Amino acid sequence: MHAGSPKSPGRTKNGLGLETDDWMDISVPISDGMVTWPGDPPVRILRLTDIEDGDDCTLSALSMSVHTATHMDAPSHFTSLRHGIDKMPLSAVVGNARVIEIDDPVSITAGELRGHKIKKGERILLKTRNSRERWDRKPFDESYVFLSTEAALYLVDRDVLTIGVDYLSIGGYGGNMAEVHKIILSAKIWVIEGLDLSRTGPGLYEMVCLPIKIDNCDGAPARALLRPV
Ligand SMILES: [Zn+2]
């Protein structure tokens, strides 16, 4: 529901031709054997019982890293801060978020971010070349677009609340992966990784992204939704 909107929800159209009550799901599905960070345990969805096999019910078990598919990182992932994902303030993931489209095909640079006049307390989702196709349906891509160290420092300086990226890590593979995580997570910026922004244009949205509440955990899988404001 949009506060102050004179029209009934579900019937108004915005510039994108979407009904304003329509949420876009920007999370990727968790599927057996899907791409993971190299070295992470494989995703296994085990069907324990199945009605089609004559069992009383269908029941599955799931085995995977908490940093699989669309997920969030807690500060405790790469720092000695004891903030687990269960301590995340809901304000980090419920409210307006801005999708910024990144042109650089290699990395997200501070120079490119500067042009977007990012303000304190913003929730920023970075759409890169990674979103050109559905990355979750492909093998691991070592050359995904990542956050440069300078860009990470810039986002800390801007004092953003939350950052979302469209691949499995904010940092680069075999490069600044740990460094960027430490910079961002030490500043208690909340991180969403593994978004699917392939159908999402740049602009301002309302966001809901809810990581599963796992006690004292370094991360958690999440469902992320956007709708235009
Ligand atoms: Zn991460």
PDB file of C-alpha atoms and ligand atoms in Angstrom:
ATOM      1  CA  MET A   1       0.000   0.000   0.000  1.00  0.00           C
ATOM      2  CA  HIS A   2       1.354   3.384  -0.890  1.00  0.00           C
ATOM      3  CA  ALA A   3       0.836   5.992   1.771  1.00  0.00           C
ATOM      4  CA  GLY A   4      -0.871   9.042   0.399  1.00  0.00           C
ATOM      5  CA  SER A   5      -1.914   7.399  -2.860  1.00  0.00           C
ATOM      6  CA  PRO A   6      -5.413   8.494  -3.779  1.00  0.00           C
ATOM      7  CA  LYS A   7      -5.959   5.437  -5.984  1.00  0.00           C
ATOM      8  CA  SER A   8      -6.782   1.965  -4.882  1.00  0.00           C
ATOM      9  CA  PRO A   9      -3.833  -0.410  -4.716  1.00  0.00           C
ATOM     10  CA  GLY A  10      -3.462  -2.868  -7.557  1.00  0.00           C
ATOM     11  CA  ARG A  11      -5.097  -0.618 -10.123  1.00  0.00           C
ATOM     12  CA  THR A  12      -2.751   2.303 -10.616  1.00  0.00           C
ATOM     13  CA  LYS A  13      -0.217   2.162 -13.418  1.00  0.00           C
ATOM     14  CA  ASN A  14       3.179   3.769 -13.211  1.00  0.00           C
ATOM     15  CA  GLY A  15       5.694   4.749 -15.884  1.00  0.00           C
ATOM     16  CA  LEU A  16       6.902   1.175 -16.251  1.00  0.00           C
ATOM     17  CA  GLY A  17       3.416  -0.033 -17.077  1.00  0.00           C
ATOM     18  CA  LEU A  18       3.288  -2.089 -13.921  1.00  0.00           C
ATOM     19  CA  GLU A  19       0.494  -2.029 -11.457  1.00  0.00           C
ATOM     20  CA  THR A  20       1.871  -0.387  -8.364  1.00  0.00           C
ATOM     21  CA  ASP A  21       0.712  -3.244  -6.258  1.00  0.00           C
ATOM     22  CA  ASP A  22       2.878  -5.638  -8.253  1.00  0.00           C
ATOM     23  CA  TRP A  23       5.991  -6.807  -6.509  1.00  0.00           C
ATOM     24  CA  MET A  24       8.929  -7.983  -8.592  1.00  0.00           C
ATOM     25  CA  ASP A  25      10.777 -10.942  -7.150  1.00  0.00           C
ATOM     26  CA  ILE A  26      14.500 -10.185  -7.482  1.00  0.00           C
ATOM     27  CA  SER A  27      15.676 -13.311  -5.690  1.00  0.00           C
ATOM     28  CA  VAL A  28      16.983 -16.340  -7.558  1.00  0.00           C
ATOM     29  CA  PRO A  29      15.493 -19.761  -6.883  1.00  0.00           C
ATOM     30  CA  ILE A  30      17.461 -22.266  -4.842  1.00  0.00           C
ATOM     31  CA  SER A  31      17.845 -25.406  -6.893  1.00  0.00           C
ATOM     32  CA  ASP A  32      19.668 -28.684  -6.531  1.00  0.00           C
ATOM     33  CA  GLY A  33      23.182 -28.447  -7.940  1.00  0.00           C
ATOM     34  CA  MET A  34      22.993 -24.709  -8.703  1.00  0.00           C
ATOM     35  CA  VAL A  35      26.068 -22.494  -8.964  1.00  0.00           C
ATOM     36  CA  THR A  36      27.800 -21.744  -5.656  1.00  0.00           C
ATOM     37  CA  TRP A  37      30.907 -19.948  -4.552  1.00  0.00           C
ATOM     38  CA  PRO A  38      33.828 -22.277  -5.404  1.00  0.00           C
ATOM     39  CA  GLY A  39      34.541 -24.562  -2.464  1.00  0.00           C
ATOM     40  CA  ASP A  40      31.179 -24.047  -0.797  1.00  0.00           C
ATOM     41  CA  PRO A  41      29.171 -27.226  -0.238  1.00  0.00           C
ATOM     42  CA  PRO A  42      26.862 -28.178  -3.111  1.00  0.00           C
ATOM     43  CA  VAL A  43      23.173 -27.346  -2.918  1.00  0.00           C
ATOM     44  CA  ARG A  44      21.268 -30.519  -2.239  1.00  0.00           C
ATOM     45  CA  ILE A  45      17.507 -30.726  -1.973  1.00  0.00           C
ATOM     46  CA  LEU A  46      16.804 -34.241  -0.833  1.00  0.00           C
ATOM     47  CA  ARG A  47      13.311 -35.649  -1.222  1.00  0.00           C
ATOM     48  CA  LEU A  48      12.976 -37.786   1.908  1.00  0.00           C
ATOM     49  CA  THR A  49       9.458 -38.981   1.273  1.00  0.00           C
ATOM     50  CA  ASP A  50       7.143 -38.494  -1.691  1.00  0.00           C
ATOM     51  CA  ILE A  51       3.385 -38.884  -2.038  1.00  0.00           C
ATOM     52  CA  GLU A  52       3.951 -40.065  -5.610  1.00  0.00           C
ATOM     53  CA  ASP A  53       5.915 -42.990  -4.180  1.00  0.00           C
ATOM     54  CA  GLY A  54       3.088 -43.900  -1.817  1.00  0.00           C
ATOM     55  CA  ASP A  55       4.387 -42.029   1.225  1.00  0.00           C
ATOM     56  CA  ASP A  56       1.959 -40.192   3.519  1.00  0.00           C
ATOM     57  CA  CYS A  57       3.458 -36.856   2.645  1.00  0.00           C
ATOM     58  CA  THR A  58       6.163 -35.220   0.581  1.00  0.00           C
ATOM     59  CA  LEU A  59       9.061 -34.040   2.717  1.00  0.00           C
ATOM     60  CA  SER A  60      12.377 -32.542   1.676  1.00  0.00           C
ATOM     61  CA  ALA A  61      15.648 -31.667   3.382  1.00  0.00           C
ATOM     62  CA  LEU A  62      17.968 -28.884   2.271  1.00  0.00           C
ATOM     63  CA  SER A  63      21.737 -28.777   2.551  1.00  0.00           C
ATOM     64  CA  MET A  64      23.796 -25.763   1.475  1.00  0.00           C
ATOM     65  CA  SER A  65      25.980 -22.878   2.593  1.00  0.00           C
ATOM     66  CA  VAL A  66      24.030 -19.939   4.012  1.00  0.00           C
ATOM     67  CA  HIS A  67      25.788 -17.846   1.329  1.00  0.00           C
ATOM     68  CA  THR A  68      23.914 -19.552  -1.497  1.00  0.00           C
ATOM     69  CA  ALA A  69      21.682 -17.930  -4.148  1.00  0.00           C
ATOM     70  CA  THR A  70      20.151 -14.627  -2.971  1.00  0.00           C
ATOM     71  CA  HIS A  71      21.436 -14.140   0.556  1.00  0.00           C
ATOM     72  CA  MET A  72      22.650 -11.592   3.072  1.00  0.00           C
ATOM     73  CA  ASP A  73      25.981 -11.223   4.839  1.00  0.00           C
ATOM     74  CA  ALA A  74      26.111 -10.265   8.487  1.00  0.00           C
ATOM     75  CA  PRO A  75      29.064  -8.277   9.910  1.00  0.00           C
ATOM     76  CA  SER A  76      30.275 -11.473  11.619  1.00  0.00           C
ATOM     77  CA  HIS A  77      30.999 -13.006   8.184  1.00  0.00           C
ATOM     78  CA  PHE A  78      34.350 -11.218   7.783  1.00  0.00           C
ATOM     79  CA  THR A  79      34.894  -9.248  11.001  1.00  0.00           C
ATOM     80  CA  SER A  80      35.130  -9.941  14.720  1.00  0.00           C
ATOM     81  CA  LEU A  81      31.926  -7.971  15.254  1.00  0.00           C
ATOM     82  CA  ARG A  82      29.419 -10.290  16.882  1.00  0.00           C
ATOM     83  CA  HIS A  83      26.522  -9.094  14.807  1.00  0.00           C
ATOM     84  CA  GLY A  84      24.829 -12.120  13.343  1.00  0.00           C
ATOM     85  CA  ILE A  85      22.070 -11.985  10.753  1.00  0.00           C
ATOM     86  CA  ASP A  86      19.478 -12.336  13.531  1.00  0.00           C
ATOM     87  CA  LYS A  87      20.599  -8.914  14.841  1.00  0.00           C
ATOM     88  CA  MET A  88      19.886  -7.142  11.553  1.00  0.00           C
ATOM     89  CA  PRO A  89      17.557  -4.151  11.971  1.00  0.00           C
ATOM     90  CA  LEU A  90      14.560  -4.563   9.690  1.00  0.00           C
ATOM     91  CA  SER A  91      15.092  -0.961   8.554  1.00  0.00           C
ATOM     92  CA  ALA A  92      18.114  -2.238   6.601  1.00  0.00           C
ATOM     93  CA  VAL A  93      15.889  -4.190   4.244  1.00  0.00           C
ATOM     94  CA  VAL A  94      12.396  -2.699   4.357  1.00  0.00           C
ATOM     95  CA  GLY A  95      11.958   0.701   2.735  1.00  0.00           C
ATOM     96  CA  ASN A  96      13.042   2.581  -0.337  1.00  0.00           C
ATOM     97  CA  ALA A  97      15.986   1.295  -2.356  1.00  0.00           C
ATOM     98  CA  ARG A  98      17.677   2.769  -5.405  1.00  0.00           C
ATOM     99  CA  VAL A  99      18.796   0.603  -8.303  1.00  0.00           C
ATOM    100  CA  ILE A 100      21.880   2.113  -9.937  1.00  0.00           C
ATOM    101  CA  GLU A 101      22.935   0.775 -13.318  1.00  0.00           C
ATOM    102  CA  ILE A 102      26.698   0.360 -13.618  1.00  0.00           C
ATOM    103  CA  ASP A 103      28.264   0.744 -17.058  1.00  0.00           C
ATOM    104  CA  ASP A 104      31.785  -0.460 -16.256  1.00  0.00           C
ATOM    105  CA  PRO A 105      32.015  -4.077 -17.492  1.00  0.00           C
ATOM    106  CA  VAL A 106      34.834  -5.012 -15.099  1.00  0.00           C
ATOM    107  CA  SER A 107      34.230  -3.446 -11.698  1.00  0.00           C
ATOM    108  CA  ILE A 108      32.094  -0.927  -9.865  1.00  0.00           C
ATOM    109  CA  THR A 109      34.335   2.103  -9.452  1.00  0.00           C
ATOM    110  CA  ALA A 110      34.171   5.023  -7.041  1.00  0.00           C
ATOM    111  CA  GLY A 111      34.298   7.356 -10.031  1.00  0.00           C
ATOM    112  CA  GLU A 112      31.134   5.916 -11.532  1.00  0.00           C
ATOM    113  CA  LEU A 113      29.323   5.879  -8.176  1.00  0.00           C
ATOM    114  CA  ARG A 114      30.208   9.531  -7.543  1.00  0.00           C
ATOM    115  CA  GLY A 115      28.037  10.545 -10.484  1.00  0.00           C
ATOM    116  CA  HIS A 116      24.969   9.130  -8.734  1.00  0.00           C
ATOM    117  CA  LYS A 117      25.085  11.422  -5.705  1.00  0.00           C
ATOM    118  CA  ILE A 118      24.538   8.691  -3.155  1.00  0.00           C
ATOM    119  CA  LYS A 119      23.215   9.994   0.145  1.00  0.00           C
ATOM    120  CA  LYS A 120      23.576   8.902   3.747  1.00  0.00           C
ATOM    121  CA  GLY A 121      21.228   6.121   4.771  1.00  0.00           C
ATOM    122  CA  GLU A 122      20.365   4.970   1.247  1.00  0.00           C
ATOM    123  CA  ARG A 123      19.760   1.383   0.306  1.00  0.00           C
ATOM    124  CA  ILE A 124      21.645   0.913  -2.945  1.00  0.00           C
ATOM    125  CA  LEU A 125      21.288  -1.997  -5.371  1.00  0.00           C
ATOM    126  CA  LEU A 126      23.980  -2.177  -8.045  1.00  0.00           C
ATOM    127  CA  LYS A 127      22.903  -3.583 -11.379  1.00  0.00           C
ATOM    128  CA  THR A 128      25.880  -4.626 -13.502  1.00  0.00           C
ATOM    129  CA  ARG A 129      26.718  -6.680 -16.562  1.00  0.00           C
ATOM    130  CA  ASN A 130      26.143  -9.716 -14.290  1.00  0.00           C
ATOM    131  CA  SER A 131      22.416  -9.135 -14.707  1.00  0.00           C
ATOM    132  CA  ARG A 132      22.517  -9.320 -18.488  1.00  0.00           C
ATOM    133  CA  GLU A 133      21.551 -12.957 -18.225  1.00  0.00           C
ATOM    134  CA  ARG A 134      20.391 -15.201 -15.451  1.00  0.00           C
ATOM    135  CA  TRP A 135      23.737 -15.948 -13.795  1.00  0.00           C
ATOM    136  CA  ASP A 136      22.202 -18.489 -11.425  1.00  0.00           C
ATOM    137  CA  ARG A 137      21.565 -20.883 -14.302  1.00  0.00           C
ATOM    138  CA  LYS A 138      25.195 -20.954 -15.399  1.00  0.00           C
ATOM    139  CA  PRO A 139      28.501 -22.274 -14.061  1.00  0.00           C
ATOM    140  CA  PHE A 140      30.529 -20.004 -11.774  1.00  0.00           C
ATOM    141  CA  ASP A 141      31.828 -16.934 -13.615  1.00  0.00           C
ATOM    142  CA  GLU A 142      35.218 -15.843 -12.264  1.00  0.00           C
ATOM    143  CA  SER A 143      35.017 -12.558 -14.164  1.00  0.00           C
ATOM    144  CA  TYR A 144      31.809 -11.214 -12.608  1.00  0.00           C
ATOM    145  CA  VAL A 145      31.610  -7.464 -12.002  1.00  0.00           C
ATOM    146  CA  PHE A 146      32.579  -6.656  -8.407  1.00  0.00           C
ATOM    147  CA  LEU A 147      32.971  -3.692  -6.084  1.00  0.00           C
ATOM    148  CA  SER A 148      36.392  -2.063  -6.319  1.00  0.00           C
ATOM    149  CA  THR A 149      38.137  -1.342  -3.027  1.00  0.00           C
ATOM    150  CA  GLU A 150      37.877   2.397  -3.688  1.00  0.00           C
ATOM    151  CA  ALA A 151      34.148   2.060  -4.339  1.00  0.00           C
ATOM    152  CA  ALA A 152      33.730   0.133  -1.065  1.00  0.00           C
ATOM    153  CA  LEU A 153      35.525   2.924   0.817  1.00  0.00           C
ATOM    154  CA  TYR A 154      33.365   5.489  -0.977  1.00  0.00           C
ATOM    155  CA  LEU A 155      30.135   3.724   0.072  1.00  0.00           C
ATOM    156  CA  VAL A 156      31.355   3.665   3.686  1.00  0.00           C
ATOM    157  CA  ASP A 157      32.141   7.375   3.399  1.00  0.00           C
ATOM    158  CA  ARG A 158      28.648   7.994   2.041  1.00  0.00           C
ATOM    159  CA  ASP A 159      27.273   6.092   5.052  1.00  0.00           C
ATOM    160  CA  VAL A 160      24.817   3.968   3.112  1.00  0.00           C
ATOM    161  CA  LEU A 161      22.614   1.563   5.035  1.00  0.00           C
ATOM    162  CA  THR A 162      22.522  -1.411   2.686  1.00  0.00           C
ATOM    163  CA  ILE A 163      24.203  -2.555  -0.519  1.00  0.00           C
ATOM    164  CA  GLY A 164      22.911  -5.175  -2.921  1.00  0.00           C
ATOM    165  CA  VAL A 165      24.846  -6.793  -5.763  1.00  0.00           C
ATOM    166  CA  ASP A 166      23.925  -9.087  -8.625  1.00  0.00           C
ATOM    167  CA  TYR A 167      26.470 -11.846  -8.101  1.00  0.00           C
ATOM    168  CA  LEU A 168      27.563 -14.109  -5.273  1.00  0.00           C
ATOM    169  CA  SER A 169      30.096 -11.704  -3.738  1.00  0.00           C
ATOM    170  CA  ILE A 170      30.602  -7.964  -3.339  1.00  0.00           C
ATOM    171  CA  GLY A 171      34.371  -8.411  -3.788  1.00  0.00           C
ATOM    172  CA  GLY A 172      36.271  -9.783  -6.764  1.00  0.00           C
ATOM    173  CA  TYR A 173      37.184 -13.427  -7.246  1.00  0.00           C
ATOM    174  CA  GLY A 174      40.816 -14.092  -6.458  1.00  0.00           C
ATOM    175  CA  GLY A 175      41.262 -10.374  -5.737  1.00  0.00           C
ATOM    176  CA  ASN A 176      39.772  -8.007  -3.213  1.00  0.00           C
ATOM    177  CA  MET A 177      36.993 -10.314  -2.011  1.00  0.00           C
ATOM    178  CA  ALA A 178      38.052 -10.394   1.673  1.00  0.00           C
ATOM    179  CA  GLU A 179      39.220  -6.785   1.690  1.00  0.00           C
ATOM    180  CA  VAL A 180      35.933  -5.423   0.361  1.00  0.00           C
ATOM    181  CA  HIS A 181      33.898  -7.532   2.772  1.00  0.00           C
ATOM    182  CA  LYS A 182      35.983  -6.267   5.702  1.00  0.00           C
ATOM    183  CA  ILE A 183      35.597  -2.631   4.637  1.00  0.00           C
ATOM    184  CA  ILE A 184      31.837  -2.865   4.161  1.00  0.00           C
ATOM    185  CA  LEU A 185      30.968  -5.178   7.050  1.00  0.00           C
ATOM    186  CA  SER A 186      33.189  -3.345   9.587  1.00  0.00           C
ATOM    187  CA  ALA A 187      31.081  -0.283   8.829  1.00  0.00           C
ATOM    188  CA  LYS A 188      27.972  -2.378   9.636  1.00  0.00           C
ATOM    189  CA  ILE A 189      26.596  -1.864   6.159  1.00  0.00           C
ATOM    190  CA  TRP A 190      24.198  -4.713   5.445  1.00  0.00           C
ATOM    191  CA  VAL A 191      24.945  -6.686   2.289  1.00  0.00           C
ATOM    192  CA  ILE A 192      22.609  -8.482  -0.080  1.00  0.00           C
ATOM    193  CA  GLU A 193      24.328 -10.748  -2.602  1.00  0.00           C
ATOM    194  CA  GLY A 194      23.063 -12.888  -5.422  1.00  0.00           C
ATOM    195  CA  LEU A 195      20.237 -10.651  -6.611  1.00  0.00           C
ATOM    196  CA  ASP A 196      18.571 -11.093  -9.978  1.00  0.00           C
ATOM    197  CA  LEU A 197      18.283  -7.560 -11.380  1.00  0.00           C
ATOM    198  CA  SER A 198      17.870  -8.740 -14.985  1.00  0.00           C
ATOM    199  CA  ARG A 199      14.309  -7.362 -15.229  1.00  0.00           C
ATOM    200  CA  THR A 200      14.853  -4.295 -13.082  1.00  0.00           C
ATOM    201  CA  GLY A 201      15.645  -0.880 -14.518  1.00  0.00           C
ATOM    202  CA  PRO A 202      17.434   1.892 -12.658  1.00  0.00           C
ATOM    203  CA  GLY A 203      15.365   4.020 -10.309  1.00  0.00           C
ATOM    204  CA  LEU A 204      13.706   4.204  -6.952  1.00  0.00           C
ATOM    205  CA  TYR A 205      11.770   1.256  -5.569  1.00  0.00           C
ATOM    206  CA  GLU A 206      10.190   0.065  -2.411  1.00  0.00           C
ATOM    207  CA  MET A 207      12.098  -2.975  -1.143  1.00  0.00           C
ATOM    208  CA  VAL A 208      11.410  -5.867   1.133  1.00  0.00           C
ATOM    209  CA  CYS A 209      14.278  -8.330   1.595  1.00  0.00           C
ATOM    210  CA  LEU A 210      13.966 -10.787   4.431  1.00  0.00           C
ATOM    211  CA  PRO A 211      16.826 -13.115   5.342  1.00  0.00           C
ATOM    212  CA  ILE A 212      15.857 -16.209   7.294  1.00  0.00           C
ATOM    213  CA  LYS A 213      16.383 -15.643  11.010  1.00  0.00           C
ATOM    214  CA  ILE A 214      19.233 -17.987  11.862  1.00  0.00           C
ATOM    215  CA  ASP A 215      20.574 -17.581  15.369  1.00  0.00           C
ATOM    216  CA  ASN A 216      23.979 -15.885  15.533  1.00  0.00           C
ATOM    217  CA  CYS A 217      24.786 -16.720  11.905  1.00  0.00           C
ATOM    218  CA  ASP A 218      27.176 -15.038   9.461  1.00  0.00           C
ATOM    219  CA  GLY A 219      24.528 -14.896   6.746  1.00  0.00           C
ATOM    220  CA  ALA A 220      21.233 -16.278   5.565  1.00  0.00           C
ATOM    221  CA  PRO A 221      19.304 -16.949   2.367  1.00  0.00           C
ATOM    222  CA  ALA A 222      16.813 -14.190   1.622  1.00  0.00           C
ATOM    223  CA  ARG A 223      13.738 -13.375  -0.440  1.00  0.00           C
ATOM    224  CA  ALA A 224      13.988  -9.961  -2.043  1.00  0.00           C
ATOM    225  CA  LEU A 225      11.155  -7.971  -3.623  1.00  0.00           C
ATOM    226  CA  LEU A 226      10.898  -4.570  -5.291  1.00  0.00           C
ATOM    227  CA  ARG A 227       8.081  -2.431  -6.551  1.00  0.00           C
ATOM    228  CA  PRO A 228       8.308   0.997  -8.119  1.00  0.00           C
ATOM    229  CA  VAL A 229       7.448   3.928  -5.899  1.00  0.00           C
TER     230      VAL A 229
HETATM  231 ZN    ZN B   1      29.587 -11.952   0.891  1.00  0.00          ZN
END
